CSV table of C-alpha atoms in Angstrom, one decimal:
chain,number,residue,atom,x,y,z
A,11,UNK,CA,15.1,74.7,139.3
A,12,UNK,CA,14.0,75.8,142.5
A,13,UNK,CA,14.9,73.6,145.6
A,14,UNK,CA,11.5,73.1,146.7
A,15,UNK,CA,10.4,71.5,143.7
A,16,UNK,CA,12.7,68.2,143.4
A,17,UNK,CA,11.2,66.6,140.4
A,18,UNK,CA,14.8,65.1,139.5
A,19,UNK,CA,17.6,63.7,141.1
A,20,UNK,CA,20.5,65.6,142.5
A,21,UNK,CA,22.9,67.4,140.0
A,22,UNK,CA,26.3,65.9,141.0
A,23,UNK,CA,28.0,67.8,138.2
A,24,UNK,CA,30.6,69.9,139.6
A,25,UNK,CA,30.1,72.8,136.8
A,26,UNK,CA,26.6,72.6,138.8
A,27,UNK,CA,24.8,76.1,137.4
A,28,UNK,CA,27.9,77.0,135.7
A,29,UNK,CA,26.5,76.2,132.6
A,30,UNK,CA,29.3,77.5,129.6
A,31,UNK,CA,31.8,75.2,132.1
A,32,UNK,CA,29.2,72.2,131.3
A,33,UNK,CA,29.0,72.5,127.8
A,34,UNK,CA,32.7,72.9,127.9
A,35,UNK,CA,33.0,69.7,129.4
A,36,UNK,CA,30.8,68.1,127.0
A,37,UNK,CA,32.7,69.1,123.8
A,38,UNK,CA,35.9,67.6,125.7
A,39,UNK,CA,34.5,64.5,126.4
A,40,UNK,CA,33.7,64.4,122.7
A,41,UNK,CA,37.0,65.4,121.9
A,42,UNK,CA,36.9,69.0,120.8
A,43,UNK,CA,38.6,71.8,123.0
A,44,UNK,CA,37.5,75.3,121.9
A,45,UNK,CA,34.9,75.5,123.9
A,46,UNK,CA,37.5,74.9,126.6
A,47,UNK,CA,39.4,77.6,125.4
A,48,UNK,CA,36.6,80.1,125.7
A,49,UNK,CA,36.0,79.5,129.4
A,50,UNK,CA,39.3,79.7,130.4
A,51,UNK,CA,40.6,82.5,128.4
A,52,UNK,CA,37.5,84.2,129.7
A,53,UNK,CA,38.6,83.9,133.2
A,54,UNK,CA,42.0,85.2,133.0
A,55,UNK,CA,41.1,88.6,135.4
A,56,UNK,CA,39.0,85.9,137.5
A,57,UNK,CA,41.3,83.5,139.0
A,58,UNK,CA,38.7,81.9,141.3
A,59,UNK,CA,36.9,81.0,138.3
A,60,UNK,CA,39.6,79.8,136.5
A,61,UNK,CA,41.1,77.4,139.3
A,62,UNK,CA,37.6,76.0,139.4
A,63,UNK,CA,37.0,75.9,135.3
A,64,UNK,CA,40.2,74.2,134.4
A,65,UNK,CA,40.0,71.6,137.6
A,66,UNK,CA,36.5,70.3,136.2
A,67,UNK,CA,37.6,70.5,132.8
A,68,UNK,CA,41.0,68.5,133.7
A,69,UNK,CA,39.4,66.1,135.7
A,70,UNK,CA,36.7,65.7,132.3
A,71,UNK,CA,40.0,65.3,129.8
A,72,UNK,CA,42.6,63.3,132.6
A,73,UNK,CA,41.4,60.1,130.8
A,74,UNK,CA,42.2,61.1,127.1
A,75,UNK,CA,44.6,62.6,125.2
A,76,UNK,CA,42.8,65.9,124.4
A,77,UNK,CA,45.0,68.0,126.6
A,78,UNK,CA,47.9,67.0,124.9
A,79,UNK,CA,46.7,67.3,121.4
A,80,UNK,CA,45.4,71.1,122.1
A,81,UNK,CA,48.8,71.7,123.4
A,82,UNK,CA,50.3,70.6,119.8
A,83,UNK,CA,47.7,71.8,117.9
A,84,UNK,CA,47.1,75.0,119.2
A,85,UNK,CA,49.6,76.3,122.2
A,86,UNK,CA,49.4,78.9,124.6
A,87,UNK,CA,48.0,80.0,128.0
A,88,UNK,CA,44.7,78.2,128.0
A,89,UNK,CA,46.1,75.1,126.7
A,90,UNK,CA,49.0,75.1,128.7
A,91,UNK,CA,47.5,75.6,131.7
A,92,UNK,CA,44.6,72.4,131.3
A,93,UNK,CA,47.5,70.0,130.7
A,94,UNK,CA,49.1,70.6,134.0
A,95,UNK,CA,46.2,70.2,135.5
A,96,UNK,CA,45.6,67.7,133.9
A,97,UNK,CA,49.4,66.2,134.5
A,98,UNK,CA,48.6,67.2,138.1
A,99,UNK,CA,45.5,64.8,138.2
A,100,UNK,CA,47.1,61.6,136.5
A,101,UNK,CA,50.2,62.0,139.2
A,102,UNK,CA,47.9,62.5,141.9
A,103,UNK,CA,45.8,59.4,141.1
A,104,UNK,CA,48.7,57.2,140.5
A,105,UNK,CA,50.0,58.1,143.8
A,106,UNK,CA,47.0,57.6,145.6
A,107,UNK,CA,46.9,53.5,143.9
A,108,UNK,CA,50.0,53.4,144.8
A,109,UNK,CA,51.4,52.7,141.3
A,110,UNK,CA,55.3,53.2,140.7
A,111,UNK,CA,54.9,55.5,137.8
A,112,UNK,CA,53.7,58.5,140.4
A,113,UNK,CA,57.5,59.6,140.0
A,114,UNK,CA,57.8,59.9,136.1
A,115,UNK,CA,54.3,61.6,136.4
A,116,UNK,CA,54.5,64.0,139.2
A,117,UNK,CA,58.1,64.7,136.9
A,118,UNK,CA,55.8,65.8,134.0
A,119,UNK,CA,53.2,67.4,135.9
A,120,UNK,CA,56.0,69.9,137.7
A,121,UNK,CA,57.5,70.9,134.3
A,122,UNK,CA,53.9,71.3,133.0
A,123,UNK,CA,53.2,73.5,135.9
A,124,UNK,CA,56.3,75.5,135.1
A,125,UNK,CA,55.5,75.9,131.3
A,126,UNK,CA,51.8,77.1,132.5
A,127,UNK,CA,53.5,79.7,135.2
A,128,UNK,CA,55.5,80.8,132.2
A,129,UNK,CA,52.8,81.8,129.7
A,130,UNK,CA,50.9,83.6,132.4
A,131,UNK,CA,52.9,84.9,134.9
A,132,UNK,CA,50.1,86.9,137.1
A,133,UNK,CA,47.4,83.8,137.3
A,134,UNK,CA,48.6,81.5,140.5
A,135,UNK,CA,46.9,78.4,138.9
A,136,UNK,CA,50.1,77.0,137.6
A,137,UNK,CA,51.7,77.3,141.2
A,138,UNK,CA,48.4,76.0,143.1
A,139,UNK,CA,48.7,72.8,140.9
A,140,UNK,CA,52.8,72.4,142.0
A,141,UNK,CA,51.4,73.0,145.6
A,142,UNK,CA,48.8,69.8,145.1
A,143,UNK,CA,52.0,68.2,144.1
A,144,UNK,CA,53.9,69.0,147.3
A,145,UNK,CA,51.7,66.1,149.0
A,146,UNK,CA,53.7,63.5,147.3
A,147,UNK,CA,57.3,65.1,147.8
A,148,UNK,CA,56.8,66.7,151.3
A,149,UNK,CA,58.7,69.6,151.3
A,150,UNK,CA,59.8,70.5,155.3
A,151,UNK,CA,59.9,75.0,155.2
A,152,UNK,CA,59.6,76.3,158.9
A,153,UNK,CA,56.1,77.3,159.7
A,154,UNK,CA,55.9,81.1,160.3
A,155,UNK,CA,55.3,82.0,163.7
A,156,UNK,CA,51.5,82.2,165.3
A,157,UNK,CA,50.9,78.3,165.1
A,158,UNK,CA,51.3,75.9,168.5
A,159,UNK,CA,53.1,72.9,166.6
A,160,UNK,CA,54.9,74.9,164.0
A,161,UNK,CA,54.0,72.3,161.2
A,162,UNK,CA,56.9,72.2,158.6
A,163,UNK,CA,55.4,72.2,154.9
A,164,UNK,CA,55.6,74.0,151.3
A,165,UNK,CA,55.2,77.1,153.2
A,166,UNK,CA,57.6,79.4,150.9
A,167,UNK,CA,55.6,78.2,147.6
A,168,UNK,CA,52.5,78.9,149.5
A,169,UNK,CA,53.3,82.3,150.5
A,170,UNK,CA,54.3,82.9,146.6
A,171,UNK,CA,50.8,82.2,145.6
A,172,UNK,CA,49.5,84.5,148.0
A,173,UNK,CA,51.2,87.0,147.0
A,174,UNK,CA,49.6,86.8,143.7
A,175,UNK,CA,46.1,85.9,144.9
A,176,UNK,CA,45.9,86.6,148.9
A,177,UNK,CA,42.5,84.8,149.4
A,178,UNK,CA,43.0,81.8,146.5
A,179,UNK,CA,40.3,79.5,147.8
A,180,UNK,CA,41.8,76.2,146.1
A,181,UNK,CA,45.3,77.4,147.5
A,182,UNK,CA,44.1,77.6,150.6
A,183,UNK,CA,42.2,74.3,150.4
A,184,UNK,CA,45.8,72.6,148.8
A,185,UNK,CA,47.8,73.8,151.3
A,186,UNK,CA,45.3,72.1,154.5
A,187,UNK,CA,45.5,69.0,152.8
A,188,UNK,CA,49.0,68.4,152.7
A,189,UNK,CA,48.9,68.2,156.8
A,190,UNK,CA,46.1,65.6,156.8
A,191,UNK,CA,46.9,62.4,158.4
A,192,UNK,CA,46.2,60.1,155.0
A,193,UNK,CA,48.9,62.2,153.4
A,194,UNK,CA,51.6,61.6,155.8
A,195,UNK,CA,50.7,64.9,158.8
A,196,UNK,CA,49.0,64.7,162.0
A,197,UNK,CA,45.6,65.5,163.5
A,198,UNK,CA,47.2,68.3,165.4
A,199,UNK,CA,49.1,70.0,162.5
A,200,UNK,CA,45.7,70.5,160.3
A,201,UNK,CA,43.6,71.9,162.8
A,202,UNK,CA,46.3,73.7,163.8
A,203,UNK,CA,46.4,74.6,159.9
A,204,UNK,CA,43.4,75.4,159.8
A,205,UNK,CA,42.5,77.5,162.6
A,206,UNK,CA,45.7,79.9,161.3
A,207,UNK,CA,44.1,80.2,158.0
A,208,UNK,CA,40.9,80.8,158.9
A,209,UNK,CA,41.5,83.3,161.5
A,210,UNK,CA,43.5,85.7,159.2
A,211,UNK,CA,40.8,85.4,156.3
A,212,UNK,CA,37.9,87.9,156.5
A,213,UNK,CA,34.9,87.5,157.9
A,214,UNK,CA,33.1,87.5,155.3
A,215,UNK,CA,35.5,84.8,153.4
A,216,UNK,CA,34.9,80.9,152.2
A,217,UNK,CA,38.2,80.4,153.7
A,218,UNK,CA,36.1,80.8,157.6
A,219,UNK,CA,35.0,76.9,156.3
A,220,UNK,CA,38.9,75.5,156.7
A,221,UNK,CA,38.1,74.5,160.3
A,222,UNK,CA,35.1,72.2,159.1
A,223,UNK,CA,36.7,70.6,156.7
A,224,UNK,CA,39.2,70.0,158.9
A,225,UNK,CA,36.8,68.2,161.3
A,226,UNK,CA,35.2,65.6,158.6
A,227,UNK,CA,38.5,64.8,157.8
A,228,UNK,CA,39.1,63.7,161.1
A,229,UNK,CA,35.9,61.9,161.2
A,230,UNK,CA,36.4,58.6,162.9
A,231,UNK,CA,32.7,56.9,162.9
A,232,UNK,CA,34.1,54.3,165.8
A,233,UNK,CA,34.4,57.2,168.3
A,234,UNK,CA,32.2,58.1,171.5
A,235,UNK,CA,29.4,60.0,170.6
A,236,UNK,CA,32.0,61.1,167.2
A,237,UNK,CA,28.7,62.5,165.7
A,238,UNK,CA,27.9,64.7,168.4
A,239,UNK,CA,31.2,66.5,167.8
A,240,UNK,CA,29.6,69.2,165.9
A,241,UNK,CA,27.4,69.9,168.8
A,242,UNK,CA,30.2,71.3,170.8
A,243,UNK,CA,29.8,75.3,171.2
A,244,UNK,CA,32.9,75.8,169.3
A,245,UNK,CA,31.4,74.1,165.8
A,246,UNK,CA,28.1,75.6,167.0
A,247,UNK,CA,29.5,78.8,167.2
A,248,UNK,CA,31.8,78.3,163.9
A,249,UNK,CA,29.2,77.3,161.5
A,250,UNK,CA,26.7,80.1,162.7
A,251,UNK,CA,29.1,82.5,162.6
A,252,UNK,CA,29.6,81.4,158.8
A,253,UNK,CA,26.3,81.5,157.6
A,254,UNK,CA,25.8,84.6,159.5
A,255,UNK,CA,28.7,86.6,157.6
A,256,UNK,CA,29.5,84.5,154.8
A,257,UNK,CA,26.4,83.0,153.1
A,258,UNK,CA,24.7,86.3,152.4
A,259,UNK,CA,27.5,86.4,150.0
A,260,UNK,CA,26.4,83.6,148.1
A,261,UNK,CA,23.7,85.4,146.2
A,262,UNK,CA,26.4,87.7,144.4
A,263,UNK,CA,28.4,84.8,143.4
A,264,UNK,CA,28.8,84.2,139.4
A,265,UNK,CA,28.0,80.3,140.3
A,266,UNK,CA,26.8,78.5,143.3
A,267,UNK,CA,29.9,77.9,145.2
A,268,UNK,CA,28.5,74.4,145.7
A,269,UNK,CA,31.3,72.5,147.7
A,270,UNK,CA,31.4,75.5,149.9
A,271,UNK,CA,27.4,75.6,150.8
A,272,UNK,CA,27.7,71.5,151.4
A,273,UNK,CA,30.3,71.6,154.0
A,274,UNK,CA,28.3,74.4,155.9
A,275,UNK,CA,24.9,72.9,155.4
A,276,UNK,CA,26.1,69.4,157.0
A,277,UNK,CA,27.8,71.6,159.9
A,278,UNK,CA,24.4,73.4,160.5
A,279,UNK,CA,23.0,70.1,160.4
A,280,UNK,CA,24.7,68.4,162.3
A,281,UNK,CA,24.9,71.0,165.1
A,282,UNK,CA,20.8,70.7,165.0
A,283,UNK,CA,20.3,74.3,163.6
A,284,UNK,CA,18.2,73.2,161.2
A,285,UNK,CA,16.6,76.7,160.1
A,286,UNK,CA,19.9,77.9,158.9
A,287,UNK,CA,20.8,74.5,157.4
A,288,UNK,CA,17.5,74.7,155.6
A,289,UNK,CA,18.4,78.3,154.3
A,290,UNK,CA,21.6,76.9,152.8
A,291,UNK,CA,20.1,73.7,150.9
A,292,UNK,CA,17.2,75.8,149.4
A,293,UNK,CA,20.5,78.1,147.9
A,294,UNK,CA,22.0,75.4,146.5
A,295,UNK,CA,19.1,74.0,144.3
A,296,UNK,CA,19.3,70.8,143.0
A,297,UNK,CA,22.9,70.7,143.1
A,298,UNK,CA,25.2,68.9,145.1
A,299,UNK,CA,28.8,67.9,146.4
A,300,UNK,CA,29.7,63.9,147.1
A,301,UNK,CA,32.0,65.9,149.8
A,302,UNK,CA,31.5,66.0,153.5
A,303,UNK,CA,28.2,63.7,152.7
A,304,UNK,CA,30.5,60.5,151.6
A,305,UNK,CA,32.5,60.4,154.3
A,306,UNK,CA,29.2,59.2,156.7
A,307,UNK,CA,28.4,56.6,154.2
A,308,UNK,CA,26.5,56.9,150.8
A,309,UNK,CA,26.3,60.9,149.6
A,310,UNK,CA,23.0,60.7,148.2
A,311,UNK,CA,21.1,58.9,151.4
A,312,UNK,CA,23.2,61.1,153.5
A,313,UNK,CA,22.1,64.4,151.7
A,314,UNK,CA,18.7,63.6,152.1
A,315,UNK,CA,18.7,62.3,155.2
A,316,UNK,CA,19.8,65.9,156.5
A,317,UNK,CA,17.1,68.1,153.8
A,318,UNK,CA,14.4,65.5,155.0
A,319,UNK,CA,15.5,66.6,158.5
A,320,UNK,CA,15.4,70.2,157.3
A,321,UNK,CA,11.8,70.0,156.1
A,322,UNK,CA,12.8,69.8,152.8
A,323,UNK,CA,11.6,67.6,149.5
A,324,UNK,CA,14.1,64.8,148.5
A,325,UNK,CA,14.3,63.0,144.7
A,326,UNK,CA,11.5,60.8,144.6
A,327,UNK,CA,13.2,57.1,145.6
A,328,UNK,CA,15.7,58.8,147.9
């Protein structure tokens, strides 16, 4: 479906064109998980994939006991590796309500990381699920040198899943969070975070977006003119330079990295470059991310505020 012709709504699925992925997560909603097992066993010489595959399919089977009837049923790899994900998730969300069973859970999900690791030592999935964990236990390793507040974090389990996957994309995105403010760092430590990680990635990389997610995290709607931020030559300059090296890329992607082409659109958007921004919705279709959108107000009236702005159609009622 072509951008230009919106007949629909948006496609907030995040398998989005991934379409094996979304009939995957239809068989697991229904309860059956071979189709599952296809999609990740297919992925094992694709890690990028297969961090992706098995967090949408994880966050599809959190809610059921699937993960940990395929791990009876039928163990090994694939199996293995959905239910820590899927331990990962249920720890995760109980943290974030609060609830006192996040330590009995993040318990599970660590052992369920290590049984993962063990069944396929070369994929760094396992270990970018413990490093999602590291938010909750706040491990304090010395920063390596290069960064002007030397931020203390789960920098030795970081560099071990670089050295099985230098440019992991969710690792990368795992390891910003843990410095963000709602998880117990400081402004100053993730954009000094992100900055570092960006700068060492290539040109050419996803990982040149740390810096603006950094920046909608920090979003603080009460600020002086906080929506003007992007307009500063820095972003200006950033999010340019991004869609300049990086989003020719995006047309020999498998799927439509569609998180990735949100966070840039909105920057181009916001930064008033709405030629480049328009460039960048029209490659992602129908689909779409609730992330940066939801963190102005509603996704969907945000999203089309900024494609209406573009010159762009919008779901009819939007």
């Amino acid at each position: 479906m072509a951008a230009g012709s919106f007949e629909g709504q948006y496609v907030w699925s995040p398998a989005a064109d991934d379409r094996a992925l979304a009939r995957a997560c239809m068989d697991v909603r229904a309860g059956r998980y071979l189709s599952a097992h296809e999609v990740l066993k297919e992925t094992r010489d694709d890690f990028e994939v297969r961090a992706h595959r098995s967090l949408v399919l994880a966050s599809v089977a959190a809610d059921s006991d699937l993960a940990e009837r395929w791990l009876v049923e039928e163990p090994g790899a694939e199996a293995a590796l959905l239910w820590a994900r899927v331990a990962m998730l249920r720890a995760l969300r109980m943290a974030d309500a609060g609830d006192r069973r996040q330590g009995a859970l993040a318990r599970i999900a660590r052992s369920a990381c290590d049984r993962a690791a063990k069944e396929l030592p070369e994929d760094p999935t396992p270990w970018v699920a413990q490093l999602a964990l590291t938010r909750l236990d706040r491990p304090r390793d010395p920063a390596p040198q290069g960064l002007l507040t030397a931020p203390a974090g789960p920098w030795y389990l970081f560099a071990h899943i670089l050295r099985l996957d230098a440019w992991h994309r969710e690792a990368h995105h795992r390891f910003l969070s843990y410095f963000f403010t709602r998880y117990g760092g400081s402004s100053s430590a993730s954009w000094d975070v992100a900055a570092f990680l960006s700068q060492r990635a290539p040109a050419t990389s996803p990982l040149r977006l740390l810096p603006l997610v950094a920046l909608v995290e920090d979003y603080d709607p009460t600020a002086l003119l906080a929506d003007r931020t992007w307009e500063q030559h820095q972003w200006i300059t950033t999010a340019t330079s991004i869609h300049r090296n990086w989003f020719p890329r995006v047309a020999d992607y498998r799927f439509t990295p569609v998180l990735d082409l949100s966070y840039l659109a909105h920057a181009l958007f916001m930064a008033k470059r709405e030629f480049e921004a328009r460039e960048v919705f029209t490659a992602m279709g129908p689909f779409a991310a609730r992330m940066p959108w939801s963190a102005f107000g509603d996704p969907a009236e945000q999203l089309s505020r900024a494609r209406r702005s573009c010159g762009l159609p919008v779901p009819h009622g939007s």
